Short mmCIF file of N, CA and C in Angstrom, two decimals:
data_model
loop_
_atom_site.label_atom_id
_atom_site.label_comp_id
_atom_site.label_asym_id
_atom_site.label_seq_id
_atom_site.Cartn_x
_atom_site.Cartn_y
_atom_site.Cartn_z
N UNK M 1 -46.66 -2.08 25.38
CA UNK M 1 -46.47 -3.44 25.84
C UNK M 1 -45.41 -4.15 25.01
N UNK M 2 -45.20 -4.00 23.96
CA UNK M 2 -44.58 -4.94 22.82
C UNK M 2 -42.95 -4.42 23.05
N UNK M 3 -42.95 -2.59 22.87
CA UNK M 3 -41.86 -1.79 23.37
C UNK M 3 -41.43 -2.44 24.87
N UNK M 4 -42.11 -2.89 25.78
CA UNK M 4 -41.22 -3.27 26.97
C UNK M 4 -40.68 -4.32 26.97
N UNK M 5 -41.68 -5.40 26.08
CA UNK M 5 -41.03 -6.84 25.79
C UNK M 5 -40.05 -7.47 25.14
N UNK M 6 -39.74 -6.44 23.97
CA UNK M 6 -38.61 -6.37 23.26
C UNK M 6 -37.16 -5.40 23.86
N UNK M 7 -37.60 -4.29 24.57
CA UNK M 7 -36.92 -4.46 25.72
C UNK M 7 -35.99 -5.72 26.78
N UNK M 8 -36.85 -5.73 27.31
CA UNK M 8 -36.10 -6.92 28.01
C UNK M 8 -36.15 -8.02 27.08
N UNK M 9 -36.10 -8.53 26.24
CA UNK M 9 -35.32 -9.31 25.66
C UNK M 9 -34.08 -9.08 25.15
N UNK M 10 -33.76 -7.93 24.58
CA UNK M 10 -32.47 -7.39 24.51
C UNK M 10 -31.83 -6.99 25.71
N UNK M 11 -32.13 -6.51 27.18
CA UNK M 11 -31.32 -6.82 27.63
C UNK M 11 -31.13 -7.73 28.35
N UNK M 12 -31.98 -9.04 28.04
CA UNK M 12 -31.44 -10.03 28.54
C UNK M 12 -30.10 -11.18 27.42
N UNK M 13 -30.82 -10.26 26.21
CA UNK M 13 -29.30 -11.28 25.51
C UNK M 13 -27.98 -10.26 25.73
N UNK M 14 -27.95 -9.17 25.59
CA UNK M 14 -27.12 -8.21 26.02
C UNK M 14 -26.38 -9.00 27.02
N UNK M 15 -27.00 -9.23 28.32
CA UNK M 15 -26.40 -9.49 29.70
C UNK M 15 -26.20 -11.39 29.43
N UNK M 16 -26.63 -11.60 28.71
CA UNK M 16 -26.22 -13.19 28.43
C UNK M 16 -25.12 -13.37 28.01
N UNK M 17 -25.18 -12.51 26.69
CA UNK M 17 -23.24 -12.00 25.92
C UNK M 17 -22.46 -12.25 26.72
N UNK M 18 -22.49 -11.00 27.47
CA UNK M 18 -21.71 -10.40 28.24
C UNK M 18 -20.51 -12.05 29.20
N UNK M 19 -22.05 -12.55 30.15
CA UNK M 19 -21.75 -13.31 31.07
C UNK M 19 -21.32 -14.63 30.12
N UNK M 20 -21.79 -14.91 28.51
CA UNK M 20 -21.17 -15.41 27.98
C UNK M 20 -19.79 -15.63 27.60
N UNK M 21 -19.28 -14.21 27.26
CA UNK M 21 -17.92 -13.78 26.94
C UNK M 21 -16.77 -13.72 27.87
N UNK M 22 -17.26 -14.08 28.81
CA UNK M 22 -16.27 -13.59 30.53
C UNK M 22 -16.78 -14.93 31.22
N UNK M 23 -15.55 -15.54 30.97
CA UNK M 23 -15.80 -16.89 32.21
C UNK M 23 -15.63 -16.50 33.36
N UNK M 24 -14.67 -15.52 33.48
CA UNK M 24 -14.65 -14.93 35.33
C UNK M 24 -15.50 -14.29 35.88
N UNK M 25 -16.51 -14.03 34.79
CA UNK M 25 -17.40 -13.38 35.38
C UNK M 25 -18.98 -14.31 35.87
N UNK M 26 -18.65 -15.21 35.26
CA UNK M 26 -19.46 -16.55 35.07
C UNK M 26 -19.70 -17.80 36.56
N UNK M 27 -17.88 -17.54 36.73
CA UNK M 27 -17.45 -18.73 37.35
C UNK M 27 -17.88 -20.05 36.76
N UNK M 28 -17.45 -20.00 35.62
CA UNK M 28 -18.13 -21.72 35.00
C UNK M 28 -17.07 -22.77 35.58
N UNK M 29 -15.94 -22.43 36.15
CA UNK M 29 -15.16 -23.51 36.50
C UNK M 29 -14.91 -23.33 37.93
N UNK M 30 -15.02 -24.70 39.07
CA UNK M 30 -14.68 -24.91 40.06
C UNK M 30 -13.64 -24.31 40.69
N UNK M 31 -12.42 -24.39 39.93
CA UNK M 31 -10.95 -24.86 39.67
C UNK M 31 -10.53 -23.61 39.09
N UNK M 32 -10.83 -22.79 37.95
CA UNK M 32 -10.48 -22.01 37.28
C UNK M 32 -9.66 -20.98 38.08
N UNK M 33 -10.44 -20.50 39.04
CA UNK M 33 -9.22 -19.56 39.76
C UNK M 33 -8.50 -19.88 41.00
N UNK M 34 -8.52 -21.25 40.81
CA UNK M 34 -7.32 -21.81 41.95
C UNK M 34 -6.11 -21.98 41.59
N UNK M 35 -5.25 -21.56 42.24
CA UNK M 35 -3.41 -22.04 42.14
C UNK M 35 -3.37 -23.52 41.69
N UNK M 36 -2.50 -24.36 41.13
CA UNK M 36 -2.52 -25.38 40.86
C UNK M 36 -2.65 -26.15 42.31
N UNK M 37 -1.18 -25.63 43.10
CA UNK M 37 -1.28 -26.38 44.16
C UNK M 37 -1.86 -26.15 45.86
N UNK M 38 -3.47 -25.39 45.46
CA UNK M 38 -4.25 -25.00 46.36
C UNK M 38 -4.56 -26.27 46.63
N UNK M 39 -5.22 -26.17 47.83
CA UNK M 39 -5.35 -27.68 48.69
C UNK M 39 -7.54 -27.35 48.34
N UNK M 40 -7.79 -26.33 48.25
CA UNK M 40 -9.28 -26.51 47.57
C UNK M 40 -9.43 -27.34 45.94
N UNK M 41 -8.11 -27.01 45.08
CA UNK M 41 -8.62 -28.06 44.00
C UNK M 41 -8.10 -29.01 44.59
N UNK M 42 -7.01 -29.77 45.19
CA UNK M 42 -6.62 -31.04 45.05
C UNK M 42 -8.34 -31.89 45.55
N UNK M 43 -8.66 -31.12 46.54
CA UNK M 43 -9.90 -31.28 47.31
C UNK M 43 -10.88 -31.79 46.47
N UNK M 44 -11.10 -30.97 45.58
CA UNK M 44 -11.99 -30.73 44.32
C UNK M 44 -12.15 -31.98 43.41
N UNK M 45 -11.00 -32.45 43.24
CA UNK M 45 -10.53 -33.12 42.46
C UNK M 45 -10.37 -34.62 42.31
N UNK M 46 -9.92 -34.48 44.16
CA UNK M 46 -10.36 -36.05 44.96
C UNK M 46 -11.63 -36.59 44.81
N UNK M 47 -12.42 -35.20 45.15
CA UNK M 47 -14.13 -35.38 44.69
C UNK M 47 -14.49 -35.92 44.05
N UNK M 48 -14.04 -35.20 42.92
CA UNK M 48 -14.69 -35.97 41.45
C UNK M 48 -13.93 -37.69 41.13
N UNK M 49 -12.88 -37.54 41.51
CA UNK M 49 -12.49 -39.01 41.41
C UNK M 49 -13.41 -40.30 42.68
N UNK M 50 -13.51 -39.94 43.41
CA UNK M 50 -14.60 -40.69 44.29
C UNK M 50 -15.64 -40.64 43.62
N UNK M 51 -16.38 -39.65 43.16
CA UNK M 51 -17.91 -40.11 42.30
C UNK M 51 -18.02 -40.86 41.17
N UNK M 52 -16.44 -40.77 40.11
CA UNK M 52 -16.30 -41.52 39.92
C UNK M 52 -15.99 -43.10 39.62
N UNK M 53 -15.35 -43.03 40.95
CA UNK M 53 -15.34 -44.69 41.08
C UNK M 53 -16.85 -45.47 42.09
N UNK M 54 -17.68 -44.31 42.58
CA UNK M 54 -18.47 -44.89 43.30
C UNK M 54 -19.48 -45.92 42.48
N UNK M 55 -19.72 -45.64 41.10
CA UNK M 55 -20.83 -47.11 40.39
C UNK M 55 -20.26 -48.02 40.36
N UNK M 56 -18.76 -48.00 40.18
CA UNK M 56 -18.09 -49.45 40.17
C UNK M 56 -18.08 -50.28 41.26
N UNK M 57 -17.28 -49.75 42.23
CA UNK M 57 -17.46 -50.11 43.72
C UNK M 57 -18.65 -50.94 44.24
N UNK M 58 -20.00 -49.88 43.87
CA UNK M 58 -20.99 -50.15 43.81
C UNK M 58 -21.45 -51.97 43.47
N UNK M 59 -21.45 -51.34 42.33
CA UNK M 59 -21.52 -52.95 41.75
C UNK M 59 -20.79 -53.84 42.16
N UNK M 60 -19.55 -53.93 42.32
CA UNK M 60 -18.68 -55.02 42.50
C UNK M 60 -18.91 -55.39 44.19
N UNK M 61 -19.44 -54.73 44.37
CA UNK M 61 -20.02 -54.89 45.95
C UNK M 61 -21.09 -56.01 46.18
N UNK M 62 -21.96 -55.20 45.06
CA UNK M 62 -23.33 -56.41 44.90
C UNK M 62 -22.92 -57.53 44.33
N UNK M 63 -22.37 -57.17 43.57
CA UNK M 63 -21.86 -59.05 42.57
C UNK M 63 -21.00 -59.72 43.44
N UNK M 64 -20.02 -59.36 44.47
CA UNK M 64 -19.21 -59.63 45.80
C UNK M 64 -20.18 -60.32 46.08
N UNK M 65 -21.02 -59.33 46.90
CA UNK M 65 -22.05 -60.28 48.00
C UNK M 65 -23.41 -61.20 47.10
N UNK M 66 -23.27 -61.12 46.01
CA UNK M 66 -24.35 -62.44 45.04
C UNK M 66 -23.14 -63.36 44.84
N UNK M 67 -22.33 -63.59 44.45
CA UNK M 67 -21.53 -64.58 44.22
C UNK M 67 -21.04 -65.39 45.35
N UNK M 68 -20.73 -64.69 47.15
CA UNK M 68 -20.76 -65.29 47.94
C UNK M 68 -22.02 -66.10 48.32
N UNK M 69 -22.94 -65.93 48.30
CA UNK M 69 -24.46 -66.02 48.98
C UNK M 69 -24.76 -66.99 47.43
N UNK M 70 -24.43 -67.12 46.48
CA UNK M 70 -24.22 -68.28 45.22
C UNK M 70 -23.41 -69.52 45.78
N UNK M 71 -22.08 -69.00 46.06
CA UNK M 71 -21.44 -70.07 46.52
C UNK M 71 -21.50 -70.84 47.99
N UNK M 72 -22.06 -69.92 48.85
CA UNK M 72 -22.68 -70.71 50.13
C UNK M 72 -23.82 -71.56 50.16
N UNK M 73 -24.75 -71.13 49.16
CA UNK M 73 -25.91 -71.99 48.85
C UNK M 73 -25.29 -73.53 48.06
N UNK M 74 -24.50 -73.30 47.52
CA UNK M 74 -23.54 -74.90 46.91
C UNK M 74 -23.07 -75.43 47.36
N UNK M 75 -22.31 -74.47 48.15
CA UNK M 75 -21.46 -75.77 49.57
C UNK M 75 -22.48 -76.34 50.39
N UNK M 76 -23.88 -75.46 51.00
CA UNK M 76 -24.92 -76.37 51.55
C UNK M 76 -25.51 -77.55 50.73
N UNK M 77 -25.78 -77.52 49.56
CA UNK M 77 -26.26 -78.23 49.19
C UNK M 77 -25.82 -79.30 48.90
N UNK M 78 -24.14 -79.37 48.84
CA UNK M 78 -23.09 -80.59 48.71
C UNK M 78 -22.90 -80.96 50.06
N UNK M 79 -23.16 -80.66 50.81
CA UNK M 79 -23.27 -80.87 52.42
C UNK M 79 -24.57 -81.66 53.16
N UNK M 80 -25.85 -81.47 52.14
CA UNK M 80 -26.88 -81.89 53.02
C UNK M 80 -27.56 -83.35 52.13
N UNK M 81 -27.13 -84.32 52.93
CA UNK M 81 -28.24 -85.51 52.18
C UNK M 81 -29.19 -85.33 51.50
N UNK M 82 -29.05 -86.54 50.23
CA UNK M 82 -30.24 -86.28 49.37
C UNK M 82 -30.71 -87.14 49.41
N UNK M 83 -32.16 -87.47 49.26
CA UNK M 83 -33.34 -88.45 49.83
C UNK M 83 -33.61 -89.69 48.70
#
């Protein structure tokens, strides 16, 4: 039992190395084996720049529509007689 367990633990760091030592063998990068000017990274790339700007957007969306719905509530209220 102990002989099989120590077993596969070695060859699981063995095969960890390995896939450690070899990014191509890995594929750790999206991008890595694309031409610069493949139309899959530009693709890729657009990607990541949209997820990036999407929290900002985000927000400035909400604070957009609170600051309108702020300032419409003021103009009503400079608009409606006070008692």
């Amino acid at each position: 039992m102990i002989k099989g367990t120590k077993l596969k633990a070695a060859a699981t760091a063995i095969v960890s190395a390995i896939v450690a030592a070899a990014p191509q063998l890995a594929n750790a990068c999206a991008t890595c084996g694309l031409s610069e000017g493949d139309h899959a990274s530009n693709a890729y790339k657009t990607s990541v720049l949209f997820m990036l700007m999407s929290p900002y957007v985000s927000f400035a969306a909400i604070g957009g529509v609170t600051y309108f719905v702020y300032r419409r509530s003021q103009r009503q209220e400079r608009k409606s007689p006070t008692k």
